[in-house]
Coordinates of C-alpha atoms in Angstrom, one line a residue:
M29 CA 10.4 11.1 1.6
N30 CA 6.7 11.2 0.7
R31 CA 4.4 12.6 3.4
P32 CA 0.8 11.3 3.7
L33 CA -1.7 14.0 2.8
A34 CA -3.2 13.8 6.3
T35 CA 0.0 14.8 8.0
S36 CA 0.6 17.6 5.4
A37 CA -2.8 19.1 4.7
L38 CA -4.0 18.9 8.3
A39 CA -0.5 19.7 9.8
L40 CA -1.2 23.0 11.3
I41 CA -4.9 22.3 12.2
L42 CA -4.1 19.3 14.4
G43 CA -1.9 19.8 17.4
A44 CA -1.2 18.1 20.7
G45 CA -2.1 16.9 25.7
P46 CA -4.2 17.3 28.8
A47 CA -6.6 20.2 29.2
L48 CA -7.8 22.5 32.1
A49 CA -4.7 24.8 32.2
D50 CA -3.8 28.1 30.6
V51 CA -2.0 28.2 27.2
T52 CA -1.2 31.2 25.0
P53 CA -1.3 31.6 21.2
A54 CA 2.5 32.0 21.1
E55 CA 3.0 28.8 23.0
V56 CA 0.6 26.9 20.7
W57 CA 2.3 28.2 17.6
Q58 CA 5.8 27.3 19.0
S59 CA 4.7 23.8 19.9
L60 CA 3.4 23.3 16.3
Q61 CA 6.6 24.5 14.8
D62 CA 8.7 22.3 17.0
S63 CA 6.6 19.2 16.1
Y64 CA 6.9 19.7 12.4
E65 CA 10.6 20.5 12.4
Q66 CA 11.1 17.2 14.3
M67 CA 9.4 15.5 11.4
G68 CA 11.6 17.0 8.8
Y69 CA 9.6 20.0 7.6
A70 CA 11.1 23.4 7.2
V71 CA 8.6 26.1 8.4
Q72 CA 8.6 29.6 6.8
V73 CA 6.2 32.5 7.7
G74 CA 5.6 35.4 5.3
S75 CA 4.6 37.8 8.0
E76 CA 3.5 37.7 11.7
D77 CA 1.3 40.1 13.6
A78 CA 1.4 39.2 17.3
S79 CA 0.0 40.4 20.6
D80 CA -0.6 38.8 23.9
E81 CA -4.1 37.8 22.9
A82 CA -3.7 36.8 19.2
I83 CA -1.3 35.9 16.5
T84 CA -2.0 36.3 12.8
L85 CA 0.3 34.4 10.4
T86 CA 0.2 34.9 6.7
D87 CA 1.8 32.8 3.9
V88 CA 2.8 29.9 6.1
V89 CA 4.8 27.4 4.1
L90 CA 5.9 23.8 5.1
T91 CA 8.6 22.4 2.8
V92 CA 10.3 19.1 2.4
D93 CA 13.2 19.0 0.0
G94 CA 13.4 15.6 -1.7
E95 CA 16.6 13.6 -2.2
A96 CA 17.6 11.8 -5.4
D97 CA 14.3 10.7 -7.0
A98 CA 12.2 11.5 -3.9
P99 CA 9.7 14.3 -4.5
D100 CA 9.8 17.8 -3.1
M101 CA 6.7 18.9 -1.2
I102 CA 5.3 22.4 -0.5
L103 CA 2.2 23.0 1.6
T104 CA 1.1 26.6 1.8
L105 CA -1.5 28.0 4.2
P106 CA -2.6 31.6 3.3
E107 CA -3.5 32.6 6.9
I108 CA -3.6 31.1 10.4
V109 CA -5.2 33.1 13.2
L110 CA -4.6 32.0 16.8
T111 CA -6.7 33.8 19.4
A112 CA -6.9 33.4 23.2
V113 CA -10.5 32.5 24.0
G114 CA -10.5 33.8 27.6
D115 CA -10.9 30.4 29.4
G116 CA -7.3 29.4 29.1
T117 CA -7.7 27.9 25.6
V118 CA -6.7 29.1 22.2
R119 CA -8.8 29.0 19.0
S120 CA -7.0 28.5 15.7
V121 CA -8.6 29.1 12.3
V122 CA -6.9 28.4 8.9
G123 CA -8.2 30.9 6.4
G124 CA -8.1 30.9 2.6
Q125 CA -7.4 28.1 0.2
M126 CA -4.5 25.8 1.1
T127 CA -2.3 24.4 -1.6
L128 CA -0.1 21.3 -1.7
E129 CA 2.4 20.5 -4.4
S130 CA 4.6 17.5 -4.7
S131 CA 7.0 17.1 -7.6
A132 CA 10.2 15.3 -8.7
V133 CA 12.3 15.3 -11.9
P134 CA 13.1 11.7 -13.0
E135 CA 16.7 11.0 -13.9
G136 CA 17.3 11.7 -17.5
D137 CA 14.3 13.9 -17.9
D138 CA 13.9 17.7 -17.6
E139 CA 10.1 17.8 -16.9
A140 CA 8.8 17.5 -13.3
V141 CA 6.2 14.9 -12.5
G142 CA 3.9 15.0 -9.5
F143 CA 0.6 16.7 -8.5
S144 CA -0.8 19.9 -7.2
M145 CA -3.8 20.2 -5.0
T146 CA -6.0 22.9 -3.4
M147 CA -7.9 22.4 -0.1
D148 CA -10.8 24.3 1.3
A149 CA -12.1 23.9 4.9
P150 CA -14.7 26.5 5.5
G151 CA -15.8 26.8 9.2
N152 CA -12.7 25.0 10.5
E153 CA -11.5 25.6 14.0
T154 CA -9.1 24.1 16.5
I155 CA -9.4 24.5 20.2
S156 CA -6.0 24.1 22.0
S157 CA -5.8 23.5 25.7
G158 CA -3.4 22.4 28.4
T159 CA 0.2 23.5 28.8
P160 CA 3.2 23.9 26.4
E161 CA 4.5 20.6 27.7
A162 CA 1.1 18.8 27.3
L163 CA -1.2 20.2 24.6
T164 CA -4.5 19.0 23.3
H165 CA -6.0 20.2 20.0
D166 CA -9.6 19.4 19.2
V167 CA -10.4 19.9 15.5
T168 CA -13.7 20.5 13.8
M169 CA -14.2 20.8 10.0
P170 CA -17.8 20.7 8.6
T171 CA -16.3 20.0 5.2
L172 CA -12.8 19.5 3.7
T173 CA -12.8 19.7 -0.1
M174 CA -9.7 18.8 -2.1
S175 CA -9.2 19.4 -5.8
G176 CA -6.0 18.4 -7.6
R177 CA -4.4 17.5 -10.9
A178 CA -1.2 15.9 -12.2
L179 CA 1.8 18.1 -13.1
D180 CA 1.7 16.9 -16.7
D181 CA 1.1 19.1 -19.8
R182 CA -0.1 16.2 -21.9
N183 CA -2.4 14.3 -19.6
E184 CA -5.3 15.7 -17.5
V185 CA -5.9 13.8 -14.3
P186 CA -8.1 16.0 -12.1
L187 CA -9.2 14.6 -8.7
T188 CA -11.9 16.0 -6.4
A189 CA -12.7 14.7 -3.0
T190 CA -14.9 15.9 -0.1
L191 CA -14.8 14.8 3.5
T192 CA -17.8 15.8 5.6
G193 CA -18.3 15.9 9.4
V194 CA -14.6 15.9 10.2
T195 CA -13.7 15.9 13.9
G196 CA -10.4 14.9 15.6
S197 CA -8.2 15.2 18.6
Q198 CA -4.4 15.0 18.9
T199 CA -2.2 15.2 22.0
V200 CA 1.5 15.9 22.2
T201 CA 3.4 15.6 25.5
T202 CA 6.9 17.1 25.4
A203 CA 9.7 16.1 27.9
A204 CA 12.3 18.4 29.2
D205 CA 14.9 17.1 26.7
G206 CA 12.6 17.8 23.8
A207 CA 11.4 14.2 23.2
S208 CA 7.7 13.9 22.6
T209 CA 4.9 11.4 22.5
Q210 CA 1.7 11.8 20.5
T211 CA -1.7 10.2 20.2
F212 CA -4.5 11.1 17.8
E213 CA -8.0 10.0 16.8
G214 CA -10.5 11.3 14.3
R215 CA -13.5 10.5 12.2
A216 CA -15.5 11.7 9.3
D217 CA -19.1 11.0 8.3
A218 CA -18.3 10.3 4.6
L219 CA -15.8 10.7 1.8
E220 CA -16.8 11.2 -1.8
A221 CA -14.1 11.3 -4.5
Q222 CA -14.1 11.6 -8.3
I223 CA -11.2 11.2 -10.6
T224 CA -11.1 11.9 -14.4
A225 CA -8.1 11.0 -16.5
S226 CA -7.7 12.0 -20.1
G227 CA -4.7 12.0 -22.4
P228 CA -3.4 11.3 -25.9
S229 CA -3.9 7.7 -26.9
L230 CA -0.8 5.6 -27.1
A231 CA -2.3 3.8 -30.1
A232 CA -2.7 7.2 -31.9
T233 CA 0.7 8.6 -31.1
D234 CA 2.9 5.5 -31.2
A235 CA 2.6 4.8 -34.9
P236 CA 5.4 2.6 -36.4
E237 CA 8.2 4.4 -38.1
T238 CA 9.2 3.4 -41.7
A239 CA 12.6 4.2 -43.2
P240 CA 12.3 5.8 -46.7
D241 CA 14.3 4.3 -49.6
A242 CA 17.6 6.1 -49.8
T243 CA 17.2 6.8 -53.5
D244 CA 13.9 8.6 -52.8
A245 CA 15.1 10.5 -49.7
P246 CA 14.4 14.2 -50.0
E247 CA 17.0 16.8 -49.1
A248 CA 17.2 17.7 -45.5
S249 CA 15.5 21.0 -46.1
E250 CA 12.7 19.2 -47.8
A251 CA 12.1 16.6 -45.1
P252 CA 8.4 16.4 -44.3
D253 CA 7.1 17.3 -40.9
A254 CA 6.4 14.4 -38.5
P255 CA 2.7 13.4 -38.6
A256 CA 0.7 15.2 -36.0
A257 CA -0.9 13.2 -33.2
T258 CA -4.6 12.5 -33.7
A259 CA -7.2 14.0 -31.4
E260 CA -8.1 10.6 -30.1
T261 CA -7.7 10.2 -26.4
D262 CA -7.8 7.5 -23.7
D263 CA -10.3 8.4 -21.0
F264 CA -11.0 7.2 -17.5
Q265 CA -13.5 8.2 -14.9
A266 CA -14.1 6.8 -11.4
T267 CA -16.2 7.6 -8.3
I268 CA -15.6 6.3 -4.8
T269 CA -17.9 6.7 -1.7
I270 CA -16.9 5.7 1.8
A271 CA -19.0 6.0 4.9
D272 CA -18.1 6.2 8.6
L273 CA -14.3 6.8 8.5
S274 CA -12.3 6.7 11.6
M275 CA -8.6 6.7 12.5
Q276 CA -6.4 6.5 15.5
G277 CA -2.7 6.1 16.4
D278 CA 0.3 7.2 18.5
G279 CA 3.9 8.0 17.9
T280 CA 7.2 9.1 19.5
S281 CA 9.8 11.6 18.4
P282 CA 13.2 11.5 20.0
A283 CA 15.1 14.5 21.4
G284 CA 18.0 16.0 19.4
E285 CA 18.5 17.4 15.9
V286 CA 17.9 14.1 14.0
N287 CA 14.6 14.0 12.1
F288 CA 12.8 11.2 10.2
G289 CA 12.5 13.3 7.0
S290 CA 16.2 13.6 6.3
Q291 CA 17.7 10.8 8.4
P292 CA 15.1 8.0 8.7
T293 CA 17.3 5.2 9.9
Q294 CA 19.1 7.4 12.5
A295 CA 15.7 8.7 13.7
L296 CA 14.4 5.2 14.1
Q297 CA 17.5 4.1 16.0
A298 CA 17.0 7.1 18.3
G299 CA 13.4 6.2 19.1
F300 CA 11.2 7.6 16.4
G301 CA 8.2 5.4 15.7
G302 CA 4.5 5.3 15.4
K303 CA 1.5 3.3 14.4
G304 CA -1.9 4.2 13.0
S305 CA -5.1 2.4 12.0
F306 CA -7.9 3.4 9.6
A307 CA -11.4 1.9 9.5
M308 CA -14.3 2.5 7.1
G309 CA -17.9 1.4 6.8
A310 CA -19.8 0.8 3.6
T311 CA -17.7 1.4 0.5
S312 CA -18.6 1.5 -3.1
G313 CA -17.1 2.6 -6.4
S314 CA -17.5 2.6 -10.1
F315 CA -15.5 3.4 -13.2
T316 CA -15.7 3.7 -17.0
A317 CA -12.8 3.7 -19.4
S318 CA -12.3 4.1 -23.1
T319 CA -9.1 3.4 -25.0
L320 CA -8.1 3.5 -28.6
T321 CA -6.9 0.2 -30.1
A322 CA -4.2 -0.3 -32.8
D323 CA -6.9 -1.0 -35.5
G324 CA -8.7 2.3 -34.7
S325 CA -11.6 0.9 -32.8
R326 CA -12.3 1.7 -29.2
N327 CA -12.2 -0.6 -26.2
D328 CA -14.8 0.5 -23.6
S329 CA -15.0 -1.0 -20.2
E330 CA -16.9 -0.3 -16.9
G331 CA -17.0 -1.8 -13.5
S332 CA -18.1 -1.4 -9.9
F333 CA -17.2 -2.7 -6.5
Q334 CA -18.7 -2.7 -3.0
A335 CA -17.6 -3.7 0.5
A336 CA -19.4 -3.8 3.8
S337 CA -16.3 -2.6 5.8
G338 CA -12.6 -2.2 5.6
T339 CA -9.5 -1.6 7.7
L340 CA -5.9 -0.4 7.1
A341 CA -3.1 -0.2 9.6
V342 CA 0.6 0.7 9.4
G343 CA 3.4 0.8 12.1
I344 CA 7.0 1.7 12.0
S345 CA 9.8 1.7 14.5
K346 CA 13.4 0.3 14.9
D347 CA 11.8 -3.1 15.4
G348 CA 10.3 -3.1 11.9
L349 CA 7.6 -2.1 9.5
S350 CA 4.1 -3.5 9.5
Y351 CA 1.3 -3.0 7.0
E352 CA -2.0 -4.8 7.0
G353 CA -5.6 -4.4 5.9
G354 CA -8.7 -6.1 4.8
L355 CA -12.3 -5.9 3.3
T356 CA -15.4 -7.8 4.2
D357 CA -18.4 -8.8 2.1
M358 CA -16.8 -7.5 -1.1
T359 CA -18.2 -7.8 -4.7
T360 CA -16.7 -6.8 -8.0
N361 CA -18.2 -6.5 -11.5
L362 CA -16.4 -5.8 -14.8
T363 CA -17.5 -5.7 -18.4
A364 CA -15.5 -4.7 -21.5
T365 CA -15.7 -4.6 -25.3
G366 CA -14.7 -7.9 -26.7
M367 CA -15.1 -9.7 -23.3
P368 CA -17.2 -12.8 -23.9
F369 CA -19.0 -12.5 -20.6
P370 CA -19.1 -10.1 -17.6
I371 CA -16.7 -10.9 -14.8
A372 CA -18.4 -10.8 -11.4
Y373 CA -17.1 -12.3 -8.1
G374 CA -17.4 -11.8 -4.4
A375 CA -15.7 -12.8 -1.2
A376 CA -16.7 -12.9 2.5
E377 CA -13.2 -11.7 3.6
N378 CA -10.0 -10.6 2.0
R379 CA -7.1 -9.5 4.3
F380 CA -3.3 -9.3 4.3
R381 CA -0.5 -8.5 6.7
L382 CA 3.2 -7.9 6.1
A383 CA 5.8 -7.3 8.8
M384 CA 9.5 -7.0 8.1
P385 CA 12.8 -5.6 9.6
I386 CA 14.0 -2.2 8.3
V387 CA 17.1 -1.4 10.5
A388 CA 20.2 -3.5 9.7
S389 CA 21.4 -5.7 12.6
D390 CA 23.9 -8.5 13.2
Q391 CA 21.0 -10.3 15.0
E392 CA 18.1 -12.2 13.5
Q393 CA 14.9 -10.2 13.2
P394 CA 11.3 -11.4 12.8
F395 CA 9.1 -11.2 9.6
A396 CA 5.6 -12.3 8.8
L397 CA 3.3 -12.6 5.8
T398 CA -0.4 -13.4 5.9
Y399 CA -3.0 -13.5 3.1
V400 CA -6.6 -14.7 3.5
L401 CA -9.2 -15.0 0.8
D402 CA -12.3 -16.6 2.2
G403 CA -15.7 -17.4 0.7
L404 CA -14.7 -16.6 -2.9
T405 CA -17.7 -17.0 -5.3
L406 CA -17.9 -16.6 -9.0
D407 CA -20.8 -15.4 -11.0
D408 CA -22.9 -18.0 -12.9
A409 CA -21.8 -16.5 -16.3
I410 CA -18.1 -17.4 -15.4
W411 CA -19.1 -20.9 -14.3
Q412 CA -21.2 -21.4 -17.5
A413 CA -18.1 -20.5 -19.6
L414 CA -15.7 -22.7 -17.6
D415 CA -18.0 -25.6 -16.7
P416 CA -21.3 -25.6 -18.7
E417 CA -22.2 -29.1 -17.5
A418 CA -21.8 -28.2 -13.8
A419 CA -19.4 -31.1 -13.3
L420 CA -17.3 -29.1 -10.8
P421 CA -18.5 -28.3 -7.3
R422 CA -19.3 -24.6 -7.0
D423 CA -18.9 -24.2 -3.3
P424 CA -17.2 -21.0 -2.1
A425 CA -13.4 -21.3 -2.3
S426 CA -10.8 -20.1 0.2
L427 CA -7.0 -19.6 0.3
T428 CA -4.9 -19.0 3.5
I429 CA -1.2 -18.2 3.6
D430 CA 0.2 -17.7 7.1
L431 CA 4.0 -17.5 7.4
E432 CA 6.5 -16.2 9.9
G433 CA 10.2 -16.4 10.5
T434 CA 13.4 -14.7 11.1
A435 CA 15.9 -13.1 8.8
M436 CA 19.2 -11.1 8.8
L437 CA 18.9 -7.6 7.3
T438 CA 22.4 -6.4 6.3
Q439 CA 21.4 -3.0 4.9
N440 CA 19.1 -0.3 6.2
F441 CA 15.9 -0.6 4.3
M442 CA 15.0 3.1 4.7
D443 CA 18.3 4.4 3.3
P444 CA 17.9 6.2 -0.1
D445 CA 20.5 3.9 -1.8
F446 CA 18.9 0.6 -0.7
P447 CA 19.9 -1.9 -1.9
Q448 CA 23.6 -1.1 -2.1
P449 CA 25.9 -3.1 -4.4
V450 CA 27.5 -6.0 -2.7
E451 CA 30.7 -7.9 -3.7
P452 CA 29.9 -11.4 -4.9
G453 CA 30.6 -14.3 -2.6
P454 CA 32.8 -17.4 -3.3
D455 CA 30.0 -18.9 -5.4
G456 CA 29.9 -15.8 -7.6
A457 CA 26.5 -14.7 -6.4
A458 CA 26.0 -11.4 -4.5
P459 CA 24.3 -12.0 -1.1
M460 CA 20.8 -10.6 -0.7
P461 CA 20.4 -7.8 1.9
L462 CA 17.5 -9.8 3.5
Q463 CA 18.7 -13.4 4.2
P464 CA 16.2 -15.9 5.8
R465 CA 17.3 -17.8 8.9
S466 CA 14.0 -19.6 9.8
L467 CA 10.6 -20.1 8.4
T468 CA 7.4 -21.4 10.0
I469 CA 4.5 -22.4 7.8
K470 CA 1.7 -21.9 10.3
E471 CA -0.9 -22.6 7.6
L472 CA -0.9 -23.0 3.9
A473 CA -4.4 -24.0 2.9
L474 CA -6.5 -24.1 -0.3
D475 CA -10.1 -25.3 -0.7
A476 CA -11.5 -25.0 -4.3
V477 CA -13.5 -27.0 -6.8
G478 CA -13.8 -30.0 -4.5
A479 CA -10.1 -30.3 -3.7
T480 CA -8.3 -29.3 -0.5
A481 CA -4.7 -28.9 0.6
D482 CA -3.4 -28.1 4.1
L483 CA 0.3 -27.7 4.8
S484 CA 2.4 -26.7 7.8
G485 CA 6.0 -27.1 8.9
A486 CA 9.2 -25.3 10.0
L487 CA 12.6 -24.8 8.2
T488 CA 15.9 -23.3 9.3
F489 CA 18.5 -21.9 7.0
G490 CA 22.2 -21.5 7.2
E491 CA 24.5 -19.3 5.0
D492 CA 23.1 -21.1 1.9
P493 CA 19.3 -20.6 1.8
S494 CA 18.9 -23.2 -0.9
Q495 CA 19.7 -26.0 1.6
P496 CA 17.2 -25.7 4.5
L497 CA 16.8 -28.1 7.4
G498 CA 13.4 -29.1 8.7
K499 CA 10.1 -30.7 7.8
I500 CA 6.8 -29.9 6.0
E501 CA 3.7 -32.0 6.6
G502 CA 0.4 -31.8 4.7
T503 CA -2.8 -33.5 3.7
F504 CA -4.7 -33.4 0.4
G505 CA -8.3 -34.3 -0.3
G506 CA -10.3 -34.7 -3.5
I507 CA -7.3 -34.6 -5.8
N508 CA -8.0 -37.9 -7.6
G509 CA -11.7 -37.0 -7.9
L510 CA -10.8 -33.6 -9.4
L511 CA -8.4 -35.2 -11.9
D512 CA -11.1 -37.7 -13.0
T513 CA -13.6 -34.8 -13.4
L514 CA -11.2 -32.8 -15.5
V515 CA -10.8 -35.9 -17.8
A516 CA -14.6 -36.3 -18.0
M517 CA -14.9 -32.6 -19.0
G518 CA -12.4 -33.0 -21.7
V519 CA -10.0 -30.5 -20.1
V520 CA -7.2 -33.0 -19.6
P521 CA -6.7 -36.1 -21.8
Q522 CA -6.6 -39.4 -19.9
E523 CA -3.1 -40.3 -21.2
Q524 CA -1.7 -37.1 -19.7
L525 CA -2.6 -38.0 -16.2
M526 CA 0.1 -40.6 -15.8
G527 CA 2.8 -38.0 -15.0
P528 CA 0.8 -36.1 -12.3
R529 CA -0.3 -39.4 -10.7
M530 CA 3.3 -40.6 -10.6
M531 CA 4.4 -37.3 -8.9
M532 CA 1.6 -37.7 -6.4
A533 CA 2.7 -41.2 -5.6
M534 CA 6.2 -40.0 -5.1
F535 CA 5.4 -37.1 -2.7
A536 CA 2.2 -38.4 -1.0
R537 CA 0.6 -41.6 0.2
P538 CA -3.1 -42.5 0.7
V539 CA -4.6 -42.3 4.1
E540 CA -5.6 -45.8 5.3
G541 CA -9.3 -46.4 4.7
N542 CA -9.7 -43.2 2.6
P543 CA -7.9 -43.5 -0.8
D544 CA -9.0 -40.0 -1.9
Q545 CA -7.3 -38.5 1.1
L546 CA -3.5 -38.1 0.8
Q547 CA -0.8 -37.2 3.3
T548 CA 2.8 -36.2 2.9
E549 CA 5.9 -35.5 4.9
I550 CA 8.8 -33.7 3.2
E551 CA 12.0 -33.7 5.2
F552 CA 15.1 -31.5 4.4
R553 CA 18.3 -32.9 5.8
E554 CA 22.0 -32.1 5.8
N555 CA 23.9 -31.6 2.6
G556 CA 20.8 -30.8 0.6
A557 CA 19.2 -34.3 1.0
I558 CA 15.4 -34.4 0.7
F559 CA 13.1 -37.2 1.8
A560 CA 9.5 -37.7 1.0
N561 CA 7.6 -40.0 3.3
G562 CA 10.9 -41.5 4.4
Q563 CA 12.1 -42.1 0.8
Q564 CA 15.1 -40.1 -0.4
I565 CA 14.3 -38.2 -3.6
Q566 CA 17.4 -36.0 -3.7

């Protein structure tokens, strides 16, 4: 299983519960080891020099052994010094340059892929307080600098990132049976990251092969060498800056030997779980790219983006997996060789949410999907190319998709072999591991170029998802006006509108007193019958 960099690189800097009680260096170190072994890490120590007042650990290595195509991960900390401060607390300092390497060997290949990274945190310290059963660790790092590259001999992808003003606090409370609960919060003043990618151009190395005439083929010993790859490269550079980062969350780890790293489903069933959220302030980024084309010319592009704020949140437990995030007041700009005009657009809000079951059950489980794009605007250059006569309304557009329902999950989503092969049913089709049982369309709305659509409804599904039961209702506005405008613009010939208008008449009817406002009611009945506004269409 992959481990987020935060839980790996900061693993032994962050700790865990209530203060104002005595704790020793040995107790702090034991608590940290127990926490990471519960998460599936193997902890090794090169050497240990311990006394009642201090412990010095050298060559501390946290390891996760990957399974199948999952990567191995190794985090090495050259030195950790834990010292009793004298007021019942313990001060911990990580010394030297930390290293993190994650790698995997794809099936059918003998070369590992992944990345290696070094991390420097000068001036870092952690103050641990409380008791072994309830520890609090308060972390301070003036700067955390990360520098890494891909494990690839052909392509260079160096990455550097610097966090400034890092502070955080984590608590871990451990019960008598070994189960634990955790909370954490942290912040950083800013993040600055740069990435530079460079490698042999595909256009330069993937030259077509031609077979020589058999009569002219040289002897094997005289066969010419393969043409050497040219020095041409594809290059990419990007810079990202984020201000006012913050994060918070909580989690639970069950008692016993099971851990999430090697047995995710069993750990979830035993009570493992957690949730975390990440927020950021003003965000900006830019990139440049240059690639070689098949005709030998170069395609150069550059772009930038900005956002006023953003959020990201994830949660996992036996009840399901949730993942959501969003940006506000975002703008994007892009130019490229051969592009007839720059692409620039903005949006007041762009957010998403996905929630789904991950532990198999014979009971229905909830799922949800939300996507919102609000206040979408296009640059004048795009409008000029699409609609030079300004026939279409250019008001900000919006799209909303808000769905929820229930489904049967027949296989554990977190298992390494998901999805497993399933015997075909009587109809010859193999059943899907996630089978819908109900769907509620809370909102499905579109507002763009003078036309609107707004749908809602609810469906239920039996063993055959292709034959739902239920009803979907909706209203449409400005459709006829939009079609007439497209004809006037020459986009759609008048004679080609007969088909779309006949379909509209079949599925929708005009609202009394407002012919440009349409409404529809689609009903799904037994045995696959479908009715539109009371008229059977299937």
